[in-house]
Amino acid sequence: MANDGIISGVTVVHDVIIIGAGPAGLAVAARLCEHTPSAIFTDEEHRRYHWIRKNGTKTTILNQRKNTIKPAESSCGNISTLVLDATAATWMAKWNMLLEKFEIEYLRSPMFFHPDPGDRDGLLAFTYEQDREQDLQEISNCVGKEVSKHHKKRKASKGNIHRKEGFWRGPASRLEIDERDRKDYYSPSTALFSAYCDCVVQRYKLNKNLVRQEGVQDIDFGIVKQISDVDDVFTVTTNKGVHHARAVVLAVGAGNAPSIPDAGLTPPMVGQCHAMQIKEFPDPSVHVKMRAKKETNVLVVGGGLTSAQVADLAVSKGVTRVWHVMRSELKVKPFDVDLAWVGKFRNIEQSAFWSSDCFEARLQQIQAARGGGSMTPTYHTILKKHMGAGRLILHTKTNLKERTYDSATQTWQVSTFPNRNLPPIDYIYFATGIATDYSTLPYLQTLRAKHPISDAGGLPSLNEDLMWKDGVPLFVTGRLAGLQLEPSAGNLAGARVGAERVAWSVQDFVGQNTGAKRKDSGQDDPLYTWSAGIGNRYEGLQEDSTA
Ligand SMILES: Cc1cc2nc3c(=O)[nH]c(=O)nc-3n(C[C@H](O)[C@H](O)[C@H](O)COP(=O)(O)OP(=O)(O)OC[C@H]3O[C@@H](n4cnc5c(N)ncnc54)[C@H](O)[C@@H]3O)c2cc1C
């Protein structure tokens, strides 16, 4: 096992290690390089940016014999960074692989959700610049449908709502998104989005040996003698080596591995798989039957967009009949969260979410906003077409009861409640999502034992900086940060908001722990610390008055 932490007496301590090179990890890395992020900031915040930029740090490579400091080889802005990803040594490898596997042509999310911190409308501008308007698909049932909870409440309490230009046309008419926003309510094609992510990687020079293919197995935080006797650092152990960093960003998506829900027995892992673990589609066992011109029956379990995509893929690949069962009603929504969380009233929902200081209450808000799995109107239309052609049979409000595998016929006998008389099934695809439970993640066990924190619904109760807890600078973004971010933490919207907050915290932390401690940083000057946003001006006045 290579140990990159100590090389012939030289210990490498990165400022930051980002674990996960998906959209959330990319958004953080890009944001760490961006000096003028597109969000609107107060003057105070701008001063902080200025200070951080001036005092950014470099990788600390401490030569134990000479005690000298070497500059970083790879960095995000002034912050030396290493990115580790279990899937591949490139950005977005898992994302690209999944979208390719499901042959997804268009994203579900609108144009303003992407990992580029520089410009909210960057993806739209890129589309025009590249002359790729044909790569956009309008998101139906969206413009003209958005109603914020705030407006709903007012409407309910007053029986009516005052008219506002561009919103209400009359007491009985519905609220409309301003037509000027229509341009946002398109989805980019998978290829366009991928090209834009590549462009972000190039622009911020994030492709220079930054990402390494390594699966993280353990994260520890404490004193490492050969580095410091007083300052705690992270020790990140992977399947290939050991790395050290002052701060770590966890951007591992759902975190947990996908698992097949059991229907009361321990089934063999043949003839079935979780949708996220599909290797070949359709499975070779089904393919053999198809080639022999035999009838094939495939069962898809789940009510979310992935279930619709798998069902559609099975039909289009030539499976004779697809049986699609879901526990709930069929839900059709443009996005996986309510429109109120995507559109222009998003900030109202966010402020309600953030102002609740009870994590259990936030969990309920997350569940309410997501409301279980749903599919887009586009995929609903596709499924209806397959149903009309007799290729797809959809059973809603149906639970799997038992399933037994007959190895002689290589088919499943599946019983459901209520009974749907399913025929022998050649293959079952579970598009049942991934349940996140941070307490079961193997690589967090050491940290949990040393620095325990509470949780709600399997999500860790991070502090407001998205930090594990005060004093333990493990920053978390993506789905695992749901309790502090918002219901869409696990998708591109969350990646963007998470990056903003994590980058703030990381820059602050790294600045305070290295740059600010430098002799020439001027940290002893009260005016200076006030300018940097880490002190206040009255401290300076106080000193003056005592002088
Ligand atoms: C088919 C499909 C289509 C989707 N379409 C959309 C869409 O259109 N819009 C949208 O907003 N969302 C969409 N989503 C949701 C999507 O999953 C998220 O938007 C996005 O992937 C979240 O990014 P992330 O970086 O948080 O997680 P991920 O993309 O899952 O990235 C996590 C990364 O962490 C790495 N990792 C995990 N554990 C370790 C470890 N122990 N050590 C090292 N590396 C590790 C993984 O290899 C992976 O690369 C889609 C999801 C699927 C499955």
Coordinates of C-alpha atoms and ligand atoms in Angstrom, one line a residue:
M1 CA 0.0 0.0 0.0
A2 CA 1.5 3.3 -1.1
N3 CA 1.7 5.8 1.7
D4 CA 1.5 9.2 0.1
G5 CA 1.4 10.9 3.5
I6 CA 5.1 10.4 4.2
I7 CA 7.6 10.4 1.3
S8 CA 11.2 10.1 2.4
G9 CA 10.8 12.3 5.4
V10 CA 8.4 14.7 3.8
T11 CA 4.9 14.8 5.1
V12 CA 2.3 16.2 2.7
V13 CA -0.6 18.0 4.4
H14 CA -3.2 19.2 1.9
D15 CA -5.4 22.0 2.9
V16 CA -8.5 20.1 1.7
I17 CA -9.3 16.6 0.5
I18 CA -12.6 16.4 -1.4
I19 CA -14.1 12.9 -1.3
G20 CA -16.3 12.4 -4.3
A21 CA -15.8 13.8 -7.8
G22 CA -19.5 14.0 -8.8
P23 CA -21.4 17.2 -9.4
A24 CA -21.3 18.2 -5.7
G25 CA -17.5 17.6 -5.4
L26 CA -17.0 19.5 -8.7
A27 CA -19.1 22.4 -7.5
V28 CA -17.1 22.7 -4.4
A29 CA -13.7 22.5 -6.2
A30 CA -14.9 25.1 -8.8
R31 CA -16.3 27.4 -6.1
L32 CA -13.0 27.3 -4.2
C33 CA -11.3 28.7 -7.3
E34 CA -14.0 31.3 -8.0
H35 CA -13.2 34.7 -6.6
T36 CA -16.4 36.4 -7.7
P37 CA -19.2 33.9 -7.3
S38 CA -22.5 34.7 -9.0
A39 CA -24.6 35.0 -5.9
I40 CA -25.3 38.4 -4.5
F41 CA -23.3 39.2 -1.4
T42 CA -23.3 42.0 1.1
D43 CA -20.4 44.4 1.4
E44 CA -19.2 42.6 4.5
E45 CA -19.1 39.3 2.5
H46 CA -17.2 41.0 -0.3
R47 CA -14.6 42.2 2.3
R48 CA -14.2 38.6 3.4
Y49 CA -13.7 37.4 -0.1
H50 CA -11.0 40.0 -0.6
W51 CA -9.3 39.0 2.6
I52 CA -9.5 35.3 1.8
R53 CA -8.1 35.9 -1.7
K54 CA -5.2 37.9 -0.2
N55 CA -4.4 35.4 2.5
G56 CA -5.1 32.1 0.7
T57 CA -2.7 29.4 1.6
K58 CA -0.6 27.0 -0.3
T59 CA -0.1 23.3 0.4
T60 CA 2.0 22.8 3.4
I61 CA 4.6 20.3 2.7
L62 CA 6.6 20.1 5.8
N63 CA 10.1 18.7 5.5
Q64 CA 10.8 17.4 8.9
R65 CA 14.6 17.8 8.6
K66 CA 14.7 21.2 7.0
N67 CA 11.4 22.4 8.3
T68 CA 10.7 24.1 5.0
I69 CA 7.4 24.6 3.2
K70 CA 6.9 23.7 -0.4
P71 CA 4.2 25.0 -2.7
A72 CA 1.3 22.8 -3.8
E73 CA 1.3 20.8 -7.0
S74 CA -2.5 20.8 -7.4
S75 CA -4.8 23.3 -6.0
C76 CA -8.2 25.0 -6.2
G77 CA -7.4 28.7 -6.2
N78 CA -4.9 29.1 -3.4
I79 CA -6.1 26.1 -1.5
S80 CA -4.1 23.0 -2.1
T81 CA -6.6 20.2 -2.9
L82 CA -6.7 16.5 -3.5
V83 CA -9.8 14.8 -4.8
L84 CA -10.5 11.1 -4.2
D85 CA -13.2 9.2 -6.1
A86 CA -13.9 5.5 -5.9
T87 CA -15.3 5.3 -9.5
A88 CA -12.6 6.8 -11.6
A89 CA -9.8 9.4 -11.7
T90 CA -11.9 11.9 -13.6
W91 CA -14.7 14.3 -12.7
M92 CA -18.3 13.1 -13.1
A93 CA -17.4 9.5 -13.9
K94 CA -20.3 8.0 -12.0
W95 CA -22.8 10.5 -13.2
N96 CA -21.8 10.0 -16.8
M97 CA -21.8 6.2 -16.4
L98 CA -25.3 6.2 -15.0
L99 CA -26.9 8.6 -17.5
E100 CA -25.3 6.6 -20.3
K101 CA -26.5 3.3 -18.9
F102 CA -30.1 4.5 -18.7
E103 CA -29.7 6.2 -22.1
I104 CA -31.0 9.4 -20.7
E105 CA -31.1 12.1 -23.3
Y106 CA -32.2 15.1 -21.2
L107 CA -31.7 16.0 -17.5
R108 CA -34.7 16.4 -15.2
S109 CA -33.4 19.7 -13.8
P110 CA -33.7 23.2 -15.3
M111 CA -30.9 25.3 -16.8
F112 CA -29.8 27.2 -13.7
F113 CA -28.8 24.1 -11.7
H114 CA -25.2 23.2 -12.6
P115 CA -21.8 23.1 -10.8
D116 CA -20.5 26.5 -12.3
P117 CA -20.1 29.0 -9.5
G118 CA -19.2 31.9 -11.8
D119 CA -22.6 32.5 -13.5
R120 CA -26.1 31.3 -12.7
D121 CA -27.0 31.6 -16.4
G122 CA -23.7 30.1 -17.5
L123 CA -25.3 26.9 -18.9
L124 CA -27.7 29.0 -21.0
A125 CA -25.0 31.2 -22.2
F126 CA -22.8 28.2 -23.1
T127 CA -25.8 26.8 -25.1
Y128 CA -26.1 29.9 -27.2
E129 CA -22.3 30.3 -27.5
Q130 CA -22.0 26.7 -28.8
D131 CA -25.1 27.1 -31.0
R132 CA -26.8 24.2 -29.3
E133 CA -30.3 25.4 -28.8
Q134 CA -31.5 22.1 -30.2
D135 CA -30.0 20.5 -27.1
L136 CA -32.7 22.0 -24.9
Q137 CA -36.1 20.5 -24.1
E138 CA -38.8 22.6 -22.6
I139 CA -40.0 21.4 -19.2
S140 CA -43.7 21.0 -19.5
N141 CA -46.3 21.7 -16.8
C142 CA -44.0 24.1 -15.2
V143 CA -44.2 27.7 -16.3
G144 CA -47.6 28.9 -15.1
K145 CA -47.9 26.3 -12.3
E146 CA -45.6 27.6 -9.6
V147 CA -47.5 28.7 -6.4
S148 CA -45.5 29.3 -3.3
K149 CA -46.8 28.0 0.0
H150 CA -46.8 31.6 1.2
H151 CA -49.3 32.5 -1.6
K152 CA -51.3 29.4 -0.9
K153 CA -51.7 30.3 2.7
R154 CA -52.6 33.9 1.9
K155 CA -55.1 32.7 -0.6
A156 CA -56.6 30.2 1.9
S157 CA -56.8 32.8 4.7
K158 CA -58.2 35.7 2.5
G159 CA -60.2 33.6 0.1
N160 CA -58.5 35.7 -2.6
I161 CA -55.3 37.4 -3.2
H162 CA -54.5 40.9 -4.3
R163 CA -53.7 41.2 -8.0
K164 CA -50.1 41.7 -8.9
E165 CA -49.0 42.6 -12.4
G166 CA -47.9 39.5 -14.3
F167 CA -49.0 37.0 -11.6
W168 CA -52.8 37.0 -11.1
R169 CA -55.2 37.8 -13.9
G170 CA -58.3 37.5 -11.8
P171 CA -59.7 35.9 -8.7
A172 CA -60.2 32.5 -10.3
S173 CA -57.1 32.4 -12.4
R174 CA -53.9 30.7 -11.4
L175 CA -50.5 32.1 -10.6
E176 CA -48.1 32.2 -13.4
I177 CA -44.3 32.3 -13.5
D178 CA -43.3 35.5 -15.2
E179 CA -42.8 34.7 -18.9
R180 CA -39.3 36.2 -18.6
D181 CA -38.3 33.2 -16.7
R182 CA -39.4 30.7 -19.3
K183 CA -35.9 30.5 -20.7
D184 CA -34.8 28.8 -17.4
Y185 CA -37.4 26.1 -17.6
Y186 CA -35.7 24.0 -20.2
S187 CA -33.6 20.9 -19.5
P188 CA -30.2 20.5 -21.1
S189 CA -29.4 17.4 -23.0
T190 CA -27.1 15.0 -21.2
A191 CA -24.4 15.7 -23.8
L192 CA -24.7 19.5 -23.4
F193 CA -24.6 19.3 -19.6
S194 CA -21.5 17.0 -19.8
A195 CA -19.8 19.4 -22.2
Y196 CA -20.5 22.3 -19.9
C197 CA -19.1 20.4 -16.9
D198 CA -15.9 19.8 -18.9
C199 CA -15.8 23.5 -19.7
V200 CA -16.0 24.3 -15.9
V201 CA -13.2 21.8 -15.3
Q202 CA -11.0 23.4 -17.9
R203 CA -11.8 27.0 -16.9
Y204 CA -10.8 26.4 -13.3
K205 CA -7.9 24.1 -14.3
L206 CA -9.3 21.3 -12.3
N207 CA -8.0 18.6 -14.6
K208 CA -4.4 18.7 -13.5
N209 CA -3.9 15.5 -11.5
L210 CA -6.4 16.6 -9.0
V211 CA -8.7 13.5 -9.0
R212 CA -7.3 10.2 -8.0
Q213 CA -9.2 6.9 -8.2
E214 CA -9.2 5.8 -4.6
G215 CA -12.0 4.5 -2.4
V216 CA -12.0 6.0 1.0
Q217 CA -12.1 3.4 3.8
D218 CA -11.5 5.5 7.0
I219 CA -11.4 9.1 8.1
D220 CA -9.7 10.0 11.4
F221 CA -9.1 13.3 13.0
G222 CA -6.5 13.9 15.6
I223 CA -2.8 14.5 16.4
V224 CA -0.4 13.0 13.9
K225 CA 3.0 13.2 15.6
Q226 CA 5.1 13.6 12.5
I227 CA 3.0 16.6 11.4
S228 CA 2.2 18.5 14.6
D229 CA 2.1 18.0 18.4
V230 CA -0.7 20.5 18.8
D231 CA -2.9 20.8 15.7
D232 CA -5.3 18.0 14.8
V233 CA -5.3 16.9 11.1
F234 CA -7.3 14.4 9.1
T235 CA -5.9 11.1 8.2
V236 CA -7.8 9.7 5.2
T237 CA -7.1 6.0 4.5
T238 CA -8.1 4.6 1.1
N239 CA -7.7 1.3 -0.7
K240 CA -4.5 2.7 -2.1
G241 CA -2.8 4.8 0.6
V242 CA -3.0 7.4 3.3
H243 CA -3.4 11.1 2.9
H244 CA -3.5 14.0 5.4
A245 CA -5.4 17.3 5.3
R246 CA -6.5 20.1 7.5
A247 CA -10.1 19.9 6.2
V248 CA -12.1 17.3 4.4
V249 CA -15.2 17.7 2.2
L250 CA -17.5 14.7 2.0
A251 CA -19.4 14.8 -1.4
V252 CA -20.3 11.1 -1.7
G253 CA -23.9 11.4 -2.9
A254 CA -26.3 9.0 -1.2
G255 CA -23.3 7.5 0.6
N256 CA -24.8 4.0 1.2
A257 CA -24.7 1.3 -1.4
P258 CA -28.0 0.5 -3.1
S259 CA -29.8 -2.5 -1.6
I260 CA -32.7 -4.6 -2.7
P261 CA -35.6 -4.6 -0.3
D262 CA -36.3 -8.1 0.9
A263 CA -39.7 -9.6 0.6
G264 CA -39.4 -11.9 3.6
L265 CA -36.7 -14.3 2.3
T266 CA -33.1 -14.1 1.4
P267 CA -33.1 -14.2 -2.3
P268 CA -30.2 -15.3 -4.5
M269 CA -28.5 -12.5 -6.4
V270 CA -29.5 -14.0 -9.7
G271 CA -32.3 -12.8 -11.9
Q272 CA -32.5 -9.5 -10.1
C273 CA -30.5 -6.3 -9.3
H274 CA -30.9 -2.8 -8.1
A275 CA -31.2 -0.3 -10.9
M276 CA -28.0 1.5 -9.7
Q277 CA -26.1 -1.8 -10.1
I278 CA -27.1 -2.6 -13.7
K279 CA -24.1 -3.8 -15.6
E280 CA -25.6 -4.8 -18.9
F281 CA -29.1 -4.0 -20.2
P282 CA -31.0 -6.2 -20.5
D283 CA -29.3 -8.8 -18.4
P284 CA -27.5 -11.5 -20.5
S285 CA -30.0 -14.1 -19.3
V286 CA -32.9 -12.1 -20.8
H287 CA -30.9 -11.3 -23.9
V288 CA -30.3 -15.0 -24.6
K289 CA -34.1 -15.6 -24.5
M290 CA -34.7 -12.6 -26.7
R291 CA -32.3 -13.9 -29.3
A292 CA -34.0 -17.2 -29.2
K293 CA -37.2 -15.4 -30.0
K294 CA -38.8 -16.5 -26.7
E295 CA -41.3 -14.5 -24.7
T296 CA -39.7 -12.4 -22.0
N297 CA -41.2 -10.8 -18.9
V298 CA -39.4 -8.2 -16.8
L299 CA -40.6 -6.7 -13.5
V300 CA -39.7 -3.2 -12.6
V301 CA -40.3 -2.2 -8.9
G302 CA -40.5 1.5 -7.9
G303 CA -42.4 4.7 -8.6
G304 CA -39.7 7.2 -9.3
L305 CA -38.2 8.5 -12.5
T306 CA -35.6 5.8 -12.6
S307 CA -38.3 3.1 -12.6
A308 CA -39.9 4.8 -15.7
Q309 CA -36.5 5.0 -17.4
V310 CA -35.8 1.3 -16.8
A311 CA -39.3 0.3 -17.9
D312 CA -38.9 2.4 -21.1
L313 CA -35.5 1.0 -21.8
A314 CA -36.7 -2.6 -21.4
V315 CA -39.5 -2.0 -23.9
S316 CA -37.3 -0.3 -26.3
K317 CA -34.7 -3.1 -26.1
G318 CA -37.3 -5.6 -27.1
V319 CA -38.5 -7.2 -23.9
T320 CA -42.0 -8.7 -24.7
R321 CA -43.8 -7.4 -21.6
V322 CA -42.8 -5.1 -18.8
W323 CA -44.6 -5.3 -15.5
H324 CA -44.3 -2.2 -13.5
V325 CA -45.4 -2.2 -9.8
M326 CA -45.2 0.7 -7.3
R327 CA -46.5 1.0 -3.7
S328 CA -48.0 4.4 -4.1
E329 CA -50.2 6.2 -6.6
L330 CA -48.4 7.3 -9.8
K331 CA -47.0 10.8 -9.2
V332 CA -46.2 13.0 -12.1
K333 CA -44.0 16.1 -11.3
P334 CA -41.5 18.0 -13.4
F335 CA -38.9 17.8 -10.6
D336 CA -38.3 15.4 -7.7
V337 CA -39.2 18.1 -5.3
D338 CA -42.2 20.4 -5.4
L339 CA -42.0 23.2 -7.9
A340 CA -41.9 25.7 -5.0
W341 CA -38.4 24.4 -4.2
V342 CA -37.2 24.9 -7.8
G343 CA -38.7 28.1 -9.0
K344 CA -38.4 31.8 -8.1
F345 CA -40.1 31.4 -4.7
R346 CA -37.5 28.9 -3.6
N347 CA -36.0 31.4 -1.1
I348 CA -39.3 31.6 0.7
E349 CA -39.3 27.8 1.2
Q350 CA -35.6 27.9 2.1
S351 CA -36.1 30.6 4.7
A352 CA -38.9 28.6 6.3
F353 CA -36.7 25.5 6.3
W354 CA -33.7 27.2 7.7
S355 CA -35.6 29.1 10.4
S356 CA -36.8 25.8 11.8
D357 CA -34.1 24.8 14.4
C358 CA -35.5 21.3 15.0
F359 CA -34.0 18.7 12.8
E360 CA -37.0 16.4 13.1
A361 CA -39.2 19.2 11.7
R362 CA -36.7 19.7 8.8
L363 CA -36.8 16.0 8.1
Q364 CA -40.6 16.2 7.8
Q365 CA -40.3 19.2 5.5
I366 CA -37.8 17.2 3.3
Q367 CA -40.2 14.3 3.1
A368 CA -43.2 16.6 2.4
A369 CA -41.3 18.4 -0.4
R370 CA -40.1 15.2 -2.0
G371 CA -43.3 13.2 -1.4
G372 CA -41.9 9.9 -2.5
G373 CA -40.8 9.0 -6.1
S374 CA -42.3 10.8 -9.0
M375 CA -41.8 10.8 -12.8
T376 CA -41.7 13.6 -15.3
P377 CA -44.7 14.3 -17.6
T378 CA -42.4 13.4 -20.5
Y379 CA -41.8 9.9 -19.1
H380 CA -45.4 9.6 -18.1
T381 CA -46.4 10.1 -21.8
I382 CA -43.8 7.5 -22.9
L383 CA -45.2 5.0 -20.4
K384 CA -48.8 5.6 -21.5
K385 CA -47.7 5.0 -25.1
H386 CA -46.1 1.6 -24.1
M387 CA -49.3 0.7 -22.1
G388 CA -51.4 1.5 -25.1
A389 CA -49.3 -0.8 -27.2
G390 CA -49.7 -3.6 -24.6
R391 CA -46.0 -3.7 -23.9
L392 CA -46.2 -2.3 -20.3
I393 CA -48.6 -3.2 -17.5
L394 CA -48.6 -0.7 -14.7
H395 CA -49.9 -1.7 -11.2
T396 CA -50.0 1.2 -8.7
K397 CA -50.7 0.7 -4.9
T398 CA -49.1 -2.7 -5.1
N399 CA -46.7 -4.3 -2.7
L400 CA -44.3 -7.2 -3.3
K401 CA -45.2 -10.0 -1.0
E402 CA -43.0 -13.0 -1.8
R403 CA -40.7 -14.1 -4.6
T404 CA -39.1 -17.4 -5.2
Y405 CA -36.6 -18.2 -7.8
D406 CA -36.9 -21.4 -9.9
S407 CA -33.4 -22.2 -11.1
A408 CA -34.8 -24.9 -13.5
T409 CA -36.8 -22.4 -15.5
Q410 CA -34.6 -19.4 -14.4
T411 CA -37.7 -17.4 -13.6
W412 CA -39.3 -15.8 -10.5
Q413 CA -42.7 -16.5 -9.1
V414 CA -43.8 -13.2 -7.6
S415 CA -46.8 -12.6 -5.5
T416 CA -48.1 -9.2 -4.6
F417 CA -50.7 -7.5 -2.5
P418 CA -53.2 -7.1 -3.9
N419 CA -52.7 -10.1 -6.1
R420 CA -51.9 -9.0 -9.7
N421 CA -51.4 -12.4 -11.2
L422 CA -47.9 -11.8 -12.5
P423 CA -46.6 -14.4 -14.9
P424 CA -43.2 -16.1 -14.4
I425 CA -40.7 -13.2 -14.4
D426 CA -37.3 -13.4 -16.1
Y427 CA -35.6 -10.5 -14.4
I428 CA -36.5 -8.0 -11.6
Y429 CA -35.2 -4.5 -11.5
F430 CA -35.5 -2.7 -8.2
A431 CA -35.7 1.0 -8.9
T432 CA -36.4 1.6 -5.2
G433 CA -33.9 4.4 -4.5
I434 CA -31.1 4.4 -2.0
A435 CA -31.8 4.8 1.7
T436 CA -29.2 7.0 3.3
D437 CA -27.9 6.2 6.8
Y438 CA -24.6 7.9 7.6
S439 CA -24.3 5.8 10.8
T440 CA -23.7 2.7 8.7
L441 CA -21.0 4.1 6.4
P442 CA -17.8 2.2 7.2
Y443 CA -15.5 5.1 6.6
L444 CA -17.2 7.3 9.2
Q445 CA -17.0 4.8 12.1
T446 CA -13.7 6.1 13.5
L447 CA -15.0 9.7 13.4
R448 CA -18.4 8.7 14.9
A449 CA -16.6 6.9 17.8
K450 CA -14.3 9.8 18.5
H451 CA -16.6 12.7 17.8
P452 CA -20.2 11.5 18.1
I453 CA -23.0 13.6 16.7
S454 CA -26.8 13.2 16.7
D455 CA -28.8 12.6 13.6
A456 CA -32.4 12.5 12.2
G457 CA -33.7 10.0 9.7
G458 CA -30.2 8.7 8.9
L459 CA -28.8 12.2 8.1
P460 CA -26.1 13.7 10.3
S461 CA -26.9 16.8 12.3
L462 CA -24.2 19.1 11.0
N463 CA -23.6 22.6 12.2
E464 CA -24.6 25.6 10.2
D465 CA -21.2 25.6 8.4
L466 CA -22.1 22.1 7.1
M467 CA -19.3 21.0 9.4
W468 CA -19.4 17.7 11.3
K469 CA -19.3 19.6 14.6
D470 CA -17.5 22.7 15.9
G471 CA -13.8 21.9 15.9
V472 CA -14.0 19.0 13.5
P473 CA -13.7 20.4 10.0
L474 CA -15.2 17.6 8.0
F475 CA -17.6 19.5 5.7
V476 CA -20.5 17.6 4.1
T477 CA -22.4 18.4 1.0
G478 CA -25.0 16.7 -1.2
R479 CA -27.7 14.4 0.1
L480 CA -26.0 13.8 3.5
A481 CA -26.2 17.5 4.3
G482 CA -30.0 17.5 3.8
L483 CA -30.8 18.6 7.3
Q484 CA -28.8 21.8 6.8
L485 CA -29.3 22.4 3.1
E486 CA -32.8 21.7 1.8
P487 CA -34.9 18.9 0.4
S488 CA -33.1 19.1 -3.0
A489 CA -29.7 18.6 -1.3
G490 CA -29.2 15.3 -3.2
N491 CA -29.5 16.8 -6.7
L492 CA -27.9 19.5 -8.7
A493 CA -29.7 22.3 -6.8
G494 CA -28.2 21.0 -3.6
A495 CA -24.8 20.6 -5.1
R496 CA -24.8 24.3 -5.9
V497 CA -26.1 25.6 -2.6
G498 CA -23.9 23.1 -0.7
A499 CA -20.8 24.3 -2.7
E500 CA -21.4 27.9 -1.7
R501 CA -21.7 27.1 2.0
V502 CA -18.9 24.6 2.1
A503 CA -16.5 26.8 0.2
W504 CA -17.2 29.7 2.6
S505 CA -16.5 27.5 5.5
V506 CA -13.4 25.9 4.0
Q507 CA -11.9 29.2 3.0
D508 CA -12.6 30.6 6.4
F509 CA -11.2 27.6 8.2
V510 CA -8.1 27.2 6.1
G511 CA -7.5 31.0 6.2
Q512 CA -7.8 31.1 10.0
N513 CA -5.6 28.0 10.4
T514 CA -2.8 28.9 8.1
G515 CA -2.9 32.2 6.3
A516 CA -4.2 34.2 9.3
K517 CA -1.5 32.8 11.4
R518 CA 1.3 33.9 9.1
K519 CA 3.5 36.6 10.6
D520 CA 2.9 39.0 7.7
S521 CA -0.8 38.5 7.6
G522 CA -1.5 41.5 9.7
Q523 CA -3.8 39.5 11.9
D524 CA -2.8 41.5 14.9
D525 CA -4.1 44.7 13.3
P526 CA -7.7 45.1 14.6
L527 CA -8.6 47.1 11.5
Y528 CA -7.3 44.4 9.3
T529 CA -9.2 41.6 11.1
W530 CA -12.3 43.8 10.8
S531 CA -11.8 44.1 7.1
A532 CA -11.4 40.4 6.8
G533 CA -14.7 39.9 8.5
I534 CA -13.1 37.9 11.4
G535 CA -13.3 40.7 14.0
N536 CA -15.1 43.9 14.6
R537 CA -14.1 47.5 14.4
Y538 CA -14.9 48.3 18.0
E539 CA -12.1 46.1 19.1
G540 CA -9.7 48.5 17.4
L541 CA -11.4 51.5 19.1
Q542 CA -11.2 49.8 22.5
E543 CA -7.4 49.3 22.0
D544 CA -7.0 52.9 21.0
S545 CA -8.9 54.2 24.1
T546 CA -6.8 52.1 26.4
A547 CA -3.5 53.2 24.8
Ligands
LIG1 C1 -30.1 8.2 -13.7 C2 -30.1 9.5 -12.9 C3 -30.4 10.7 -13.4 C4 -30.4 11.9 -12.7 N1 -30.7 13.1 -13.2 C5 -30.7 14.2 -12.5 C6 -31.0 15.5 -13.0 O1 -31.3 15.6 -14.2 N2 -30.9 16.6 -12.2 C7 -30.5 16.5 -10.9 O2 -30.5 17.5 -10.3 N3 -30.2 15.3 -10.4 C8 -30.3 14.1 -11.1 N4 -30.0 12.9 -10.5 C9 -29.7 12.9 -9.1 C10 -28.2 12.8 -9.1 O3 -27.8 11.6 -8.5 C11 -27.6 14.0 -8.4 O4 -28.0 15.2 -9.0 C12 -26.1 14.0 -8.4 O5 -25.5 12.8 -8.8 C13 -25.6 14.4 -7.0 O6 -24.3 14.6 -7.1 P1 -23.3 14.1 -5.9 O7 -22.0 14.6 -6.3 O8 -23.9 14.6 -4.6 O9 -23.4 12.5 -5.8 P2 -22.8 11.5 -6.9 O10 -23.1 11.9 -8.3 O11 -23.4 10.2 -6.5 O12 -21.2 11.5 -6.7 C14 -20.6 10.9 -5.6 C15 -19.2 10.5 -5.9 O13 -18.6 10.0 -4.7 C16 -17.9 8.9 -5.0 N5 -17.8 8.1 -3.8 C17 -18.7 7.6 -3.0 N6 -18.2 6.9 -1.9 C18 -16.9 7.1 -2.0 C19 -15.8 6.6 -1.2 N7 -16.0 5.9 -0.1 N8 -14.5 7.0 -1.6 C20 -14.3 7.7 -2.7 N9 -15.3 8.1 -3.5 C21 -16.6 7.8 -3.2 C22 -18.6 8.2 -6.1 O14 -17.8 7.4 -6.9 C23 -19.2 9.3 -6.9 O15 -18.4 9.7 -8.0 C24 -30.0 11.8 -11.3 C25 -29.7 10.5 -10.8 C26 -29.7 9.4 -11.5 C27 -29.3 8.1 -10.9

